[in-house]
Amino acid sequence: GLIVLSPVLLGVAIAIKLDSRGPVFFRQVRMGSGAREFRIFKFRTMYTNAEDVKHELAHLSKHADGDDRMFKIPDDPRVTRVGRFVRRYSLDELPQLINVVRGEMSIVGPRPLILDEDRHVIDWRRRRLNLKPGITGLWQVLGRDGIPFDEMVKLDYLYVTNWSVFQDIKLILRTIPVLFRSHAC
């Protein structure tokens, strides 16, 4: 996948460098299978000071209605011009193929949560860590970041407890049209 997509990866990397200062990749610690932490690779879609100003924008989170477990801002002002395009078509996720090659992720699996989100996953829900996190999964095809936290964790649990190769193939096929559907960044 990395070889086939290398022209796209190169094009996105050049666009990011021309659009704003900072590194091409964004690396963040996520929780992986077996409760092992790993650094996820994504294309950087925000300005380099995005984490520094996050607390100032908490009131804009679409989950600000008392559920602080997820932080998502519609039309996030920290996102660069190129970042909006890259996010719209999920191109920021492509570098996760590096994590797949490294054995930290798979193509399909539970959502790779940041550590602040993972600490809210308790009891039977921890079974989501029995499989490697995926670039896509049930949460991706059923609503992406529009799904409430509890529902997303349940979807991951259902995926893990009902895993099959056939289900993975179906999820990959269902992901393709989602990538081309316009959605907010």
XYZ file of N, CA, C and O in Angstrom:
740
model
N 0.805 -1.203 0.000
C 0.000 0.000 0.000
C 0.850 1.269 0.000
O 0.525 2.234 -0.669
N 1.943 1.238 0.781
C 2.814 2.415 0.829
C 3.448 2.690 -0.524
O 3.557 3.851 -0.945
N 3.847 1.639 -1.209
C 4.485 1.803 -2.518
C 3.478 2.316 -3.548
O 3.747 3.276 -4.272
N 2.319 1.692 -3.589
C 1.288 2.089 -4.553
C 0.829 3.523 -4.304
O 0.599 4.291 -5.231
N 0.707 3.883 -3.027
C 0.221 5.222 -2.677
C 1.322 6.261 -2.568
O 1.045 7.421 -2.237
N 2.567 5.897 -2.851
C 3.681 6.832 -2.670
C 3.512 8.156 -3.436
O 3.865 9.210 -2.890
N 2.968 8.166 -4.666
C 2.760 9.479 -5.314
C 1.774 10.362 -4.544
O 1.979 11.573 -4.424
N 0.717 9.762 -4.002
C -0.259 10.520 -3.213
C 0.395 11.017 -1.924
O 0.244 12.182 -1.541
N 1.145 10.129 -1.262
C 1.832 10.498 -0.024
C 2.793 11.654 -0.263
O 2.849 12.611 0.516
N 3.548 11.582 -1.342
C 4.496 12.636 -1.678
C 3.772 13.952 -1.972
O 4.176 15.019 -1.502
N 2.685 13.884 -2.727
C 1.914 15.085 -3.052
C 1.347 15.754 -1.805
O 1.417 16.981 -1.657
N 0.798 14.956 -0.901
C 0.243 15.514 0.334
C 1.363 16.121 1.178
O 1.220 17.220 1.724
N 2.494 15.441 1.263
C 3.625 15.941 2.050
C 4.110 17.292 1.517
O 4.345 18.229 2.290
N 4.224 17.412 0.208
C 4.660 18.678 -0.396
C 3.639 19.779 -0.124
O 4.004 20.905 0.247
N 2.359 19.459 -0.268
C 1.307 20.456 -0.026
C 1.341 20.948 1.424
O 1.192 22.150 1.681
N 1.552 20.046 2.368
C 1.619 20.426 3.787
C 2.803 21.366 4.022
O 2.683 22.384 4.694
N 3.956 21.017 3.458
C 5.161 21.844 3.639
C 4.991 23.235 3.025
O 5.454 24.225 3.587
N 4.334 23.311 1.878
C 4.133 24.600 1.222
C 3.080 25.455 1.927
O 3.109 26.686 1.841
N 2.157 24.817 2.632
C 1.031 25.525 3.246
C 1.351 26.126 4.607
O 0.871 27.202 4.939
N 2.157 25.441 5.420
C 2.408 25.935 6.771
C 3.720 25.390 7.316
O 4.209 24.354 6.859
N 4.255 26.101 8.291
C 5.498 25.669 8.925
C 5.252 24.456 9.803
O 4.181 24.290 10.356
N 6.296 23.651 9.930
C 6.212 22.505 10.832
C 6.477 21.201 10.107
O 6.678 21.177 8.884
N 6.458 20.120 10.851
C 6.732 18.811 10.257
C 5.580 18.340 9.378
O 4.450 18.826 9.500
N 5.865 17.415 8.503
C 4.849 16.829 7.635
C 3.965 15.873 8.438
O 2.750 15.836 8.263
N 4.590 15.117 9.331
C 3.844 14.128 10.101
C 3.487 14.642 11.488
O 4.230 15.406 12.105
N 2.359 14.177 11.958
C 1.919 14.388 13.327
C 2.014 13.022 13.990
O 1.485 12.045 13.463
N 2.731 12.954 15.092
C 2.864 11.687 15.814
C 2.260 11.878 17.194
O 2.507 12.877 17.840
N 1.471 10.899 17.606
C 0.772 11.004 18.876
C 0.715 9.631 19.529
O 0.542 8.621 18.840
N 0.822 9.600 20.840
C 0.753 8.332 21.567
C -0.695 7.865 21.606
O -1.600 8.635 21.949
N -0.899 6.620 21.240
C -2.223 5.986 21.253
C -2.123 4.663 22.004
O -1.037 4.133 22.204
N -3.273 4.137 22.381
C -3.315 2.853 23.067
C -3.515 1.747 22.033
O -4.428 1.808 21.223
N -2.641 0.757 22.084
C -2.697 -0.341 21.138
C -3.159 -1.641 21.770
O -3.599 -1.673 22.924
N -3.042 -2.705 21.007
C -3.481 -4.010 21.509
C -2.629 -4.418 22.706
O -1.455 -4.044 22.812
N -3.258 -5.160 23.610
C -2.559 -5.599 24.808
C -2.213 -4.451 25.734
O -1.324 -4.571 26.567
N -2.899 -3.318 25.598
C -2.661 -2.115 26.405
C -1.234 -1.601 26.268
O -0.667 -1.039 27.189
N -0.658 -1.779 25.063
C 0.684 -1.242 24.784
C 0.534 0.069 24.012
O -0.186 0.134 23.021
N 1.242 1.067 24.482
C 1.215 2.367 23.825
C 2.097 2.344 22.582
O 3.090 1.628 22.537
N 1.708 3.128 21.595
C 2.511 3.293 20.379
C 2.291 4.692 19.840
O 1.351 5.374 20.229
N 3.177 5.130 18.971
C 3.045 6.448 18.337
C 2.441 6.270 16.955
O 3.017 5.604 16.096
N 1.299 6.902 16.757
C 0.603 6.815 15.481
C 1.173 7.873 14.531
O 1.565 8.954 14.955
N 1.242 7.528 13.260
C 1.669 8.460 12.216
C 0.432 8.979 11.493
O -0.420 8.195 11.074
N 0.350 10.283 11.348
C -0.694 10.913 10.552
C -0.059 12.102 9.851
O 0.955 12.620 10.310
N -0.663 12.544 8.755
C -0.226 13.800 8.172
C -0.681 14.920 9.096
O -1.794 14.896 9.631
N 0.178 15.912 9.284
C -0.177 17.063 10.111
C -1.189 17.912 9.357
O -0.965 18.330 8.233
N -2.323 18.161 10.000
C -3.387 18.953 9.387
C -3.650 20.249 10.150
O -4.473 21.048 9.725
N -2.967 20.429 11.273
C -3.165 21.620 12.097
C -1.870 22.412 12.179
O -0.798 21.907 11.891
N -2.016 23.648 12.635
C -0.844 24.455 12.897
C -0.058 23.825 14.045
O -0.608 23.083 14.860
N 1.228 24.111 14.110
C 2.096 23.442 15.084
C 1.753 23.768 16.535
O 2.092 23.003 17.422
N 1.059 24.854 16.802
C 0.697 25.196 18.182
C -0.685 24.679 18.581
O -1.239 25.092 19.595
N -1.251 23.780 17.826
C -2.627 23.308 18.037
C -2.862 22.758 19.438
O -3.882 23.053 20.065
N -1.944 21.975 19.950
C -2.120 21.394 21.282
C -2.035 22.468 22.361
O -2.707 22.363 23.390
N -1.229 23.497 22.140
C -1.067 24.578 23.123
C -2.358 25.376 23.327
O -2.596 25.903 24.416
N -3.171 25.503 22.289
C -4.394 26.300 22.382
C -5.658 25.453 22.537
O -6.763 25.993 22.595
N -5.493 24.163 22.642
C -6.640 23.253 22.743
C -7.567 23.622 23.903
O -8.791 23.676 23.742
N -7.006 23.894 25.060
C -7.817 24.208 26.244
C -8.661 25.473 26.040
O -9.746 25.599 26.587
N -8.161 26.398 25.226
C -8.893 27.636 24.963
C -10.124 27.395 24.092
O -11.034 28.227 24.054
N -10.142 26.269 23.388
C -11.229 25.978 22.455
C -12.171 24.883 22.952
O -13.080 24.476 22.233
N -11.977 24.409 24.172
C -12.768 23.288 24.710
C -14.270 23.554 24.633
O -15.050 22.636 24.378
N -14.678 24.791 24.798
C -16.101 25.131 24.765
C -16.722 24.932 23.380
O -17.944 24.852 23.248
N -15.896 24.837 22.337
C -16.388 24.650 20.970
C -16.576 23.182 20.593
O -17.152 22.875 19.553
N -16.092 22.271 21.438
C -16.179 20.847 21.131
C -17.636 20.424 20.982
O -18.491 20.804 21.784
N -17.912 19.648 19.950
C -19.289 19.201 19.754
C -19.703 18.195 20.816
O -20.865 17.857 20.926
N -18.753 17.754 21.620
C -19.044 16.861 22.745
C -18.991 17.637 24.063
O -18.883 17.052 25.124
N -19.073 18.962 24.016
C -18.944 19.809 25.205
C -20.189 19.777 26.096
O -20.228 20.433 27.113
N -21.181 19.007 25.710
C -22.430 18.939 26.481
C -22.300 18.045 27.716
O -23.235 17.359 28.103
N -21.141 18.069 28.333
C -20.941 17.272 29.535
C -20.118 16.020 29.308
O -19.735 15.352 30.252
N -19.846 15.664 28.063
C -19.047 14.478 27.776
C -17.669 14.933 27.297
O -17.454 15.190 26.125
N -16.736 15.032 28.239
C -15.402 15.528 27.912
C -14.455 14.428 27.455
O -13.259 14.644 27.320
N -14.989 13.250 27.173
C -14.131 12.133 26.779
C -13.612 12.262 25.352
O -12.583 11.677 25.016
N -14.314 12.993 24.524
C -13.857 13.210 23.152
C -13.814 14.707 22.879
O -14.648 15.455 23.362
N -12.847 15.107 22.075
C -12.655 16.513 21.745
C -12.672 16.658 20.233
O -11.714 16.288 19.564
N -13.779 17.146 19.691
C -13.914 17.365 18.248
C -14.596 18.701 18.026
O -15.667 18.952 18.563
N -13.963 19.552 17.242
C -14.512 20.882 16.950
C -14.875 20.954 15.464
O -14.006 20.807 14.609
N -16.150 21.190 15.167
C -16.510 21.423 13.763
C -15.826 22.707 13.281
O -15.765 23.688 14.022
N -15.300 22.699 12.087
C -14.585 23.859 11.530
C -13.508 24.371 12.488
O -13.412 25.571 12.766
N -12.722 23.464 12.985
C -11.658 23.756 13.956
C -10.717 24.821 13.395
O -10.130 24.655 12.327
N -10.552 25.955 14.103
C -9.689 27.029 13.595
C -8.206 26.660 13.593
O -7.401 27.372 12.983
N -7.836 25.566 14.225
C -6.439 25.143 14.257
C -6.031 24.391 12.994
O -4.857 24.138 12.764
N -7.000 24.032 12.156
C -6.739 23.257 10.941
C -6.273 24.188 9.827
O -6.860 25.250 9.596
N -5.230 23.770 9.128
C -4.682 24.563 8.021
C -5.562 24.433 6.779
O -6.442 23.572 6.711
N -5.306 25.275 5.769
C -6.055 25.177 4.504
C -5.894 23.802 3.878
O -6.874 23.156 3.519
N -4.655 23.355 3.743
C -4.403 22.027 3.169
C -4.974 20.954 4.094
O -5.532 19.953 3.643
N -4.874 21.201 5.395
C -5.397 20.246 6.371
C -6.877 19.970 6.189
O -7.337 18.840 6.352
N -7.648 20.986 5.838
C -9.095 20.784 5.618
C -9.340 19.811 4.471
O -10.174 18.921 4.572
N -8.622 20.006 3.384
C -8.769 19.107 2.238
C -8.309 17.691 2.609
O -8.994 16.714 2.311
N -7.168 17.601 3.239
C -6.589 16.302 3.607
C -7.537 15.538 4.526
O -7.750 14.340 4.368
N -8.143 16.248 5.480
C -9.095 15.606 6.393
C -10.390 15.215 5.686
O -10.965 14.171 5.978
N -10.860 16.080 4.795
C -12.135 15.807 4.112
C -12.113 14.438 3.435
O -13.108 13.724 3.418
N -10.980 14.067 2.875
C -10.870 12.783 2.174
C -10.048 11.753 2.955
O -9.593 10.760 2.380
N -9.862 11.998 4.250
C -9.151 11.088 5.162
C -7.731 10.763 4.702
O -7.188 9.720 5.054
N -7.129 11.652 3.936
C -5.754 11.427 3.489
C -4.771 11.515 4.655
O -3.676 10.942 4.588
N -5.171 12.180 5.730
C -4.300 12.279 6.905
C -4.064 10.919 7.555
O -3.095 10.718 8.279
N -4.929 9.961 7.256
C -4.823 8.620 7.839
C -3.817 7.725 7.101
O -3.364 6.723 7.645
N -3.464 8.062 5.875
C -2.606 7.185 5.062
C -1.263 6.825 5.707
O -0.824 5.679 5.587
N -0.583 7.734 6.413
C 0.682 7.354 7.041
C 0.538 6.247 8.101
O 1.527 5.646 8.511
N -0.697 5.950 8.508
C -0.892 4.855 9.451
C -0.502 3.514 8.838
O -0.307 2.533 9.558
N -0.351 3.491 7.525
C 0.168 2.270 6.886
C 1.568 1.957 7.417
O 1.965 0.791 7.464
N 2.304 2.975 7.839
C 3.608 2.756 8.477
C 3.408 1.981 9.771
O 4.143 1.033 10.065
N 2.376 2.352 10.553
C 2.069 1.624 11.785
C 1.652 0.185 11.501
O 1.961 -0.721 12.280
N 0.975 -0.030 10.363
C 0.584 -1.391 9.980
C 1.834 -2.205 9.676
O 1.994 -3.325 10.170
N 2.752 -1.642 8.897
C 4.000 -2.342 8.558
C 4.801 -2.644 9.826
O 5.403 -3.709 9.946
N 4.784 -1.737 10.781
C 5.520 -1.925 12.038
C 4.832 -2.916 12.983
O 5.370 -3.222 14.043
N 3.615 -3.366 12.633
C 2.903 -4.331 13.461
C 2.128 -3.723 14.612
O 1.640 -4.450 15.483
N 1.965 -2.405 14.620
C 1.255 -1.731 15.706
C -0.233 -1.577 15.426
O -1.028 -1.399 16.348
N -0.597 -1.618 14.155
C -1.989 -1.446 13.740
C -2.300 -2.455 12.645
O -1.414 -3.101 12.109
N -3.597 -2.550 12.327
C -4.029 -3.340 11.182
C -4.882 -2.433 10.297
O -5.179 -1.297 10.667
N -5.271 -2.912 9.152
C -6.112 -2.109 8.258
C -7.480 -1.892 8.905
O -8.010 -0.796 8.911
N -8.057 -2.951 9.474
C -9.367 -2.882 10.115
C -9.209 -3.239 11.580
O -8.478 -4.165 11.919
N -9.900 -2.508 12.432
C -9.830 -2.810 13.856
C -10.510 -1.746 14.682
O -11.131 -0.817 14.153
N -10.393 -1.835 16.003
C -10.956 -0.807 16.878
C -10.259 0.527 16.656
O -9.120 0.574 16.202
N -10.939 1.582 16.984
C -10.359 2.919 16.819
C -9.161 3.082 17.755
O -9.229 2.737 18.924
N -8.043 3.628 17.245
C -6.872 3.846 18.101
C -7.061 5.101 18.966
O -6.940 6.219 18.484
N -7.401 4.902 20.212
C -7.718 6.027 21.098
C -6.471 6.708 21.640
O -5.462 6.058 21.910
N -6.578 8.030 21.841
C -5.531 8.741 22.554
C -5.643 8.335 24.025
O -6.675 7.827 24.463
N -4.586 8.537 24.786
C -4.566 8.064 26.164
C -5.637 8.713 27.035
O -6.207 8.052 27.912
N -5.953 9.994 26.796
C -7.008 10.661 27.562
C -8.366 10.000 27.336
O -9.201 9.959 28.239
N -8.617 9.518 26.128
C -9.868 8.814 25.839
C -9.834 7.395 26.411
O -10.813 6.930 26.990
N -8.697 6.729 26.260
C -8.581 5.338 26.702
C -8.823 5.176 28.199
O -9.380 4.166 28.631
N -8.456 6.149 28.987
C -8.621 6.010 30.447
C -10.089 5.920 30.848
O -10.413 5.503 31.955
N -11.003 6.280 29.940
C -12.444 6.192 30.211
C -13.029 4.841 29.794
O -14.227 4.612 29.976
N -12.225 3.979 29.215
C -12.702 2.672 28.767
C -12.427 1.668 29.887
O -11.262 1.363 30.172
N -13.490 1.173 30.497
C -13.336 0.296 31.662
C -14.126 -1.005 31.489
O -14.928 -1.144 30.574
N -13.871 -1.936 32.408
C -14.585 -3.214 32.509
C -14.515 -4.003 31.196
O -13.468 -4.077 30.579
N -15.663 -4.556 30.776
C -15.726 -5.406 29.603
C -15.313 -4.664 28.332
O -14.886 -5.270 27.357
N -15.394 -3.359 28.359
C -15.043 -2.550 27.184
C -13.548 -2.639 26.850
O -13.157 -2.363 25.728
N -12.734 -3.028 27.845
C -11.290 -3.157 27.624
C -10.972 -4.267 26.626
O -9.869 -4.319 26.096
N -11.928 -5.142 26.350
C -11.689 -6.206 25.371
C -11.393 -5.645 23.981
O -10.870 -6.342 23.131
N -11.699 -4.381 23.787
C -11.375 -3.740 22.506
C -9.875 -3.781 22.247
O -9.432 -3.671 21.123
N -9.082 -3.966 23.301
C -7.628 -4.022 23.172
C -7.122 -5.419 22.845
O -5.918 -5.643 22.764
N -8.035 -6.362 22.643
C -7.629 -7.721 22.271
C -7.131 -7.798 20.832
O -6.445 -8.744 20.467
N -7.512 -6.833 20.019
C -7.060 -6.778 18.624
C -6.310 -5.477 18.392
O -6.504 -4.489 19.107
N -5.487 -5.465 17.364
C -4.761 -4.242 17.005
C -5.759 -3.190 16.533
O -6.740 -3.511 15.858
N -5.503 -1.934 16.862
C -6.370 -0.875 16.337
C -6.234 -0.800 14.818
O -5.220 -1.210 14.258
N -7.271 -0.283 14.191
C -7.284 -0.251 12.731
C -7.373 1.138 12.148
O -7.794 2.091 12.808
N -6.987 1.230 10.891
C -7.128 2.484 10.149
C -8.611 2.752 9.912
O -9.055 3.884 9.892
N -9.373 1.690 9.739
C -10.824 1.802 9.592
C -11.483 0.772 10.490
O -10.826 -0.126 11.018
N -12.785 0.921 10.651
C -13.547 -0.002 11.479
C -15.018 0.369 11.443
O -15.438 1.212 10.657
N -15.786 -0.261 12.306
C -17.224 0.026 12.360
C -17.497 1.508 12.589
O -18.372 2.096 11.958
N -16.738 2.124 13.494
C -16.925 3.538 13.814
C -16.710 4.423 12.590
O -17.353 5.444 12.432
N -15.792 4.005 11.697
C -15.484 4.802 10.505
C -16.658 4.769 9.522
O -17.041 5.791 8.980
N -17.218 3.593 9.308
C -18.271 3.477 8.300
C -19.650 3.862 8.831
O -20.548 4.149 8.055
N -19.815 3.899 10.157
C -21.127 4.204 10.719
C -21.273 5.641 11.226
O -22.313 5.987 11.755
N -20.233 6.464 11.093
C -20.435 7.836 11.499
C -19.208 8.620 11.882
O -19.320 9.775 12.270
N -18.048 8.009 11.852
C -16.791 8.687 12.153
C -16.855 9.380 13.502
O -17.238 8.781 14.497
N -16.497 10.659 13.562
C -16.450 11.352 14.852
C -17.821 11.857 15.294
O -17.946 12.504 16.321
N -18.870 11.551 14.535
C -20.221 11.922 14.939
C -20.837 10.955 15.931
O -21.905 11.201 16.462
N -20.168 9.855 16.183
C -20.683 8.841 17.097
C -20.271 9.193 18.523
O -19.104 9.480 18.773
N -21.228 9.177 19.473
C -20.865 9.442 20.867
C -19.854 8.405 21.381
O -19.794 7.268 20.892
N -19.086 8.799 22.369
C -18.008 7.967 22.898
C -18.481 6.567 23.302
O -17.891 5.566 22.900
N -19.547 6.485 24.096
C -20.023 5.168 24.561
C -20.400 4.266 23.397
O -20.116 3.071 23.404
N -21.049 4.841 22.396
C -21.447 4.059 21.221
C -20.225 3.565 20.442
O -20.177 2.434 19.985
N -19.220 4.433 20.303
C -18.005 4.046 19.591
C -17.306 2.888 20.303
O -16.863 1.929 19.671
N -17.237 2.951 21.627
C -16.597 1.880 22.393
C -17.393 0.575 22.257
O -16.820 -0.503 22.116
N -18.721 0.670 22.242
C -19.560 -0.529 22.042
C -19.326 -1.126 20.658
O -19.254 -2.344 20.505
N -19.220 -0.264 19.652
C -18.959 -0.758 18.296
C -17.618 -1.495 18.241
O -17.505 -2.542 17.603
N -16.616 -0.940 18.908
C -15.309 -1.613 18.953
C -15.410 -2.960 19.652
O -14.828 -3.952 19.215
N -16.157 -3.018 20.744
C -16.352 -4.271 21.478
C -17.049 -5.300 20.576
O -16.635 -6.462 20.501
N -18.098 -4.880 19.879
C -18.806 -5.787 18.970
C -17.891 -6.275 17.852
O -17.934 -7.449 17.474
N -17.075 -5.382 17.334
C -16.135 -5.776 16.291
C -15.187 -6.866 16.804
O -14.992 -7.888 16.153
N -14.608 -6.634 17.978
C -13.626 -7.575 18.542
C -14.272 -8.922 18.843
O -13.705 -9.971 18.539
N -15.465 -8.913 19.427
C -16.097 -10.175 19.826
C -16.692 -10.939 18.649
O -16.960 -12.131 18.769
N -16.893 -10.269 17.531
C -17.457 -10.931 16.340
C -16.490 -10.924 15.159
O -16.914 -11.046 14.020
N -15.198 -10.793 15.431
C -14.215 -10.641 14.367
C -14.244 -11.803 13.386
O -14.371 -12.964 13.765
N -14.105 -11.472 12.102
C -13.924 -12.472 11.047
C -13.272 -11.793 9.846
O -13.376 -10.576 9.670
N -12.610 -12.582 9.042
C -11.993 -12.052 7.824
C -13.076 -11.488 6.908
O -12.899 -10.414 6.316
N -14.199 -12.180 6.809
C -15.298 -11.723 5.963
C -15.788 -10.348 6.412
O -16.022 -9.460 5.591
N -15.913 -10.155 7.731
C -16.343 -8.850 8.250
C -15.312 -7.772 7.902
O -15.681 -6.667 7.529
N -14.022 -8.087 7.987
C -12.988 -7.114 7.632
C -13.090 -6.708 6.167
O -12.982 -5.528 5.833
N -13.310 -7.669 5.296
C -13.452 -7.366 3.866
C -14.662 -6.459 3.643
O -14.581 -5.473 2.895
N -15.777 -6.758 4.302
C -16.973 -5.921 4.171
C -16.702 -4.500 4.665
O -17.122 -3.532 4.030
N -15.978 -4.368 5.775
C -15.690 -3.035 6.309
C -14.763 -2.248 5.390
O -14.940 -1.038 5.216
N -13.795 -2.917 4.789
C -12.912 -2.236 3.832
C -13.735 -1.735 2.646
O -13.593 -0.583 2.218
N -14.620 -2.575 2.133
C -15.453 -2.179 0.993
C -16.414 -1.050 1.367
O -16.690 -0.166 0.547
N -16.910 -1.044 2.598
C -17.817 0.016 3.053
C -17.071 1.315 3.347
O -17.669 2.387 3.347
N -15.770 1.223 3.604
C -14.977 2.421 3.892
C -14.750 3.246 2.632
O -14.746 4.481 2.686
N -14.578 2.601 1.501
C -14.237 3.296 0.255
C -15.238 4.406 -0.083
O -14.824 5.554 -0.292
N -16.555 4.152 -0.092
C -17.460 5.271 -0.398
C -17.458 6.358 0.683
O -17.682 7.532 0.382
N -17.193 5.994 1.928
C -17.136 6.978 3.012
C -16.016 7.995 2.751
O -16.158 9.183 3.027
N -14.917 7.542 2.175
C -13.777 8.421 1.901
C -14.133 9.506 0.881
O -13.567 10.594 0.919
N -15.041 9.193 -0.017
C -15.382 10.139 -1.082
C -16.621 10.961 -0.772
O -16.973 11.856 -1.521
N -17.269 10.653 0.335
C -18.424 11.430 0.777
C -17.905 12.669 1.497
O -17.045 12.579 2.352
N -18.397 13.813 1.133
C -17.937 15.046 1.785
C -18.450 15.080 3.211
O -19.597 14.809 3.480
N -17.533 15.387 4.121
C -17.902 15.522 5.519
C -17.076 16.630 6.143
O -16.038 16.999 5.649
N -17.594 17.150 7.235
C -16.913 18.264 7.909
C -15.568 17.831 8.431
O -15.354 16.680 8.726
N -14.666 18.775 8.566
C -13.355 18.473 9.113
C -13.244 19.146 10.409
O -12.677 19.761 11.005
